[in-house]
């Protein structure tokens, strides 16, 4: 075995994050590490990368017993860690980021910039990344940033690369590119530990798998011996049996009609109608202007032209509070940055929209907020210890449910959900779908922005596919298939027209 | 519409996130109210140097002495909780106080002076606030600029000299700060200053914990983008933090003018911003914003005054006051960041 981690236990105070976990990776092997959020994947990898020492247990690399690991030592041993959150410094150039902490100096002890540029260029070429190493990282797309991060591991000839959900921000084409690089690396004898939630990716790129659950080792083996259903079962430890999904046509009246709205540089001439009780999914690929559209529909981004009619009345976007009072609620993407108020309790996080939209009294009474909390905790099945704990003490899924409850309380008619299941585990995702479908059954309308087809298929009545800031196709439930969505999202139909002309 | 995602769904037990035993409760309390413990330690030290420290007379004196900086610190608490800073409060005291004395001397009415101070302070606070929110300049820069600007205006108006309260109104005006309520032969009375202080602390604490505005201030300081996306008018909230600070500085300037009966333009209110920030830090408010308590600042302001007393009692040279305060701010903030890391 190339890498062996034996009986690793890691405790944070009373919390046992890893309980006697053993994990091994062979040479030139792509090893998928599976587990729900909080299963201990990141903790295990942090032990390996030397971020913190294990409470007990041993690590062997090439038969050599590693002790007193720290980040620098682990990197020197050839272990590269590509983090989920980008660890790049926006104000520095690409090559400066690549060589950060490992700068090459010339004989006078000053930076040897030409050599660093040259080496950076080389490694970027290897990755099919055709941009100048002198670009400032701040101006790069998230997907390119991710590739730069990976390039850093390649630059220093890492023998073992840990990739923690590297494809989150990548489009399918970029993922293909990444996979071909990974295969090339594997042929060169490099081992890769690949952490991901996306089953199709894991099955297509990885050789072996290891499953962790609740900090414990569950199973290890070859991907070719299992299928996605078995893998999901191993992951969640309980079977999520999916019933046949049947949906009847929505018969409600049109509640919202969007007419030719444009926000220059992001999206143009977007028009669609939304009925009562309808779940409308809007999908597309990275950079299609979806995120900006979701903000604009909530009044968080100025429109250049066009209008939105709500129940026959033109919606005034001047203040978000006005939009809220008219009955539109929003669950933004990137929970950490856009929806969680980290210093506030669960209760106060839940009540913020209520204060803005509904609270009329001069002062806040505890009776009021307690009632609010109890009702909505039940509605959204939120599992908490005490309502006065900080929201950050909850798991991602429960945090997201708190955020949805914000709008349940003020009884919004329309819910804009921007990537509502981002970064939450499989079990919580299913509960989220249940909440969304429940809302629609009660006559609420939902606009869900999502890039995951299985998710769209589970809830959507209708789906709009965006391509480069425009609506490229509208698919009914009967027409909904992953192939079609991809076809329109990649703009394949449009290129065809261009060729004919 | 029939819809069922699960044939079977296993409900998990609610995880108990924190223990409920006495020990856990104690640590939680310690975590949130560290300042109470340091306050207790300081009282013990102070009592060691001055056995009559906890007498009624001494306590009221302490309140009286910490009133002006304490009132300013209440405003500073809002600004810091909202994730900003106000360096101009010291100069603002001088500017409002100096012109307030002019108003007093020309009208002869302390009431008119009071309303002038409050209105003018509010106006200056609004200037700070609008520059931060509308012109989108960092609070540190805006208030650094207004700090030197306010000072320069009042020094020019006073031609470098003091604004003295006119002898005609001197005696009655002096009583605003020096007077006592319920004073009699066998009762020392309650100093008006202390009443001002406690009343303002109570009002501010009520606003911060029991009104929507208070919640919004915490929300803006903790995560401005998220606050904006739940419909909070973040520009209004941030502006109002400066406006309220200006208003409180107006009250403080009024009281200070009465206490000193003369506003010396070049040095009155000097380094008050530092004292206010120190009181806020000692009181446990997060310097990065998002959390903090007015009560903490109240205790913090008193502690700062106690430390000055202890330094005198311990015969430490008065010139070293600044050194000690500097160290205290650093220690308070270090304690704070250690708490945050544990949380």
PDB file of N, CA, C and O in Angstrom, chain B residues 35 57 64 77 84 93 131-132 166 193 208:
ATOM      1  N   UNK B  35     -17.294  39.633  31.097  1.00  0.00           N
ATOM      2  CA  UNK B  35     -17.014  40.906  31.744  1.00  0.00           C
ATOM      3  C   UNK B  35     -17.479  40.938  33.196  1.00  0.00           C
ATOM      4  O   UNK B  35     -16.913  41.632  34.011  1.00  0.00           O
ATOM      5  N   UNK B  57     -21.400  56.391  48.877  1.00  0.00           N
ATOM      6  CA  UNK B  57     -20.791  57.616  48.341  1.00  0.00           C
ATOM      7  C   UNK B  57     -19.819  57.306  47.228  1.00  0.00           C
ATOM      8  O   UNK B  57     -19.788  57.973  46.192  1.00  0.00           O
ATOM      9  N   UNK B  64     -20.870  58.779  38.594  1.00  0.00           N
ATOM     10  CA  UNK B  64     -20.823  60.168  38.142  1.00  0.00           C
ATOM     11  C   UNK B  64     -19.612  60.383  37.242  1.00  0.00           C
ATOM     12  O   UNK B  64     -19.697  61.017  36.188  1.00  0.00           O
ATOM     13  N   UNK B  77     -21.036  51.405  21.017  1.00  0.00           N
ATOM     14  CA  UNK B  77     -21.406  49.986  21.010  1.00  0.00           C
ATOM     15  C   UNK B  77     -22.239  49.651  19.770  1.00  0.00           C
ATOM     16  O   UNK B  77     -21.993  48.657  19.086  1.00  0.00           O
ATOM     17  N   UNK B  84     -18.749  48.628  12.386  1.00  0.00           N
ATOM     18  CA  UNK B  84     -18.071  49.846  11.944  1.00  0.00           C
ATOM     19  C   UNK B  84     -17.301  50.453  13.123  1.00  0.00           C
ATOM     20  O   UNK B  84     -17.164  49.822  14.160  1.00  0.00           O
ATOM     21  N   UNK B  93     -17.588  65.964  20.681  1.00  0.00           N
ATOM     22  CA  UNK B  93     -17.913  66.486  22.010  1.00  0.00           C
ATOM     23  C   UNK B  93     -17.450  67.932  22.120  1.00  0.00           C
ATOM     24  O   UNK B  93     -18.193  68.823  22.572  1.00  0.00           O
ATOM     25  N   UNK B 131     -21.909  59.784   4.837  1.00  0.00           N
ATOM     26  CA  UNK B 131     -20.645  59.604   4.116  1.00  0.00           C
ATOM     27  C   UNK B 131     -20.282  58.126   4.024  1.00  0.00           C
ATOM     28  O   UNK B 131     -19.776  57.644   3.016  1.00  0.00           O
ATOM     29  N   UNK B 132     -20.589  57.387   5.096  1.00  0.00           N
ATOM     30  CA  UNK B 132     -20.279  55.948   5.087  1.00  0.00           C
ATOM     31  C   UNK B 132     -21.214  55.194   4.148  1.00  0.00           C
ATOM     32  O   UNK B 132     -20.770  54.392   3.328  1.00  0.00           O
ATOM     33  N   UNK B 166     -21.108  81.859  30.824  1.00  0.00           N
ATOM     34  CA  UNK B 166     -21.306  83.216  31.309  1.00  0.00           C
ATOM     35  C   UNK B 166     -21.619  83.218  32.814  1.00  0.00           C
ATOM     36  O   UNK B 166     -22.408  82.390  33.276  1.00  0.00           O
ATOM     37  N   UNK B 193     -26.081  63.205  37.216  1.00  0.00           N
ATOM     38  CA  UNK B 193     -25.251  62.567  36.181  1.00  0.00           C
ATOM     39  C   UNK B 193     -25.518  61.067  36.120  1.00  0.00           C
ATOM     40  O   UNK B 193     -25.678  60.493  35.051  1.00  0.00           O
ATOM     41  N   UNK B 208     -31.736  47.754  21.937  1.00  0.00           N
ATOM     42  CA  UNK B 208     -30.914  46.705  21.325  1.00  0.00           C
ATOM     43  C   UNK B 208     -31.490  45.318  21.521  1.00  0.00           C
ATOM     44  O   UNK B 208     -31.250  44.430  20.718  1.00  0.00           O
TER      45      UNK B 208
END
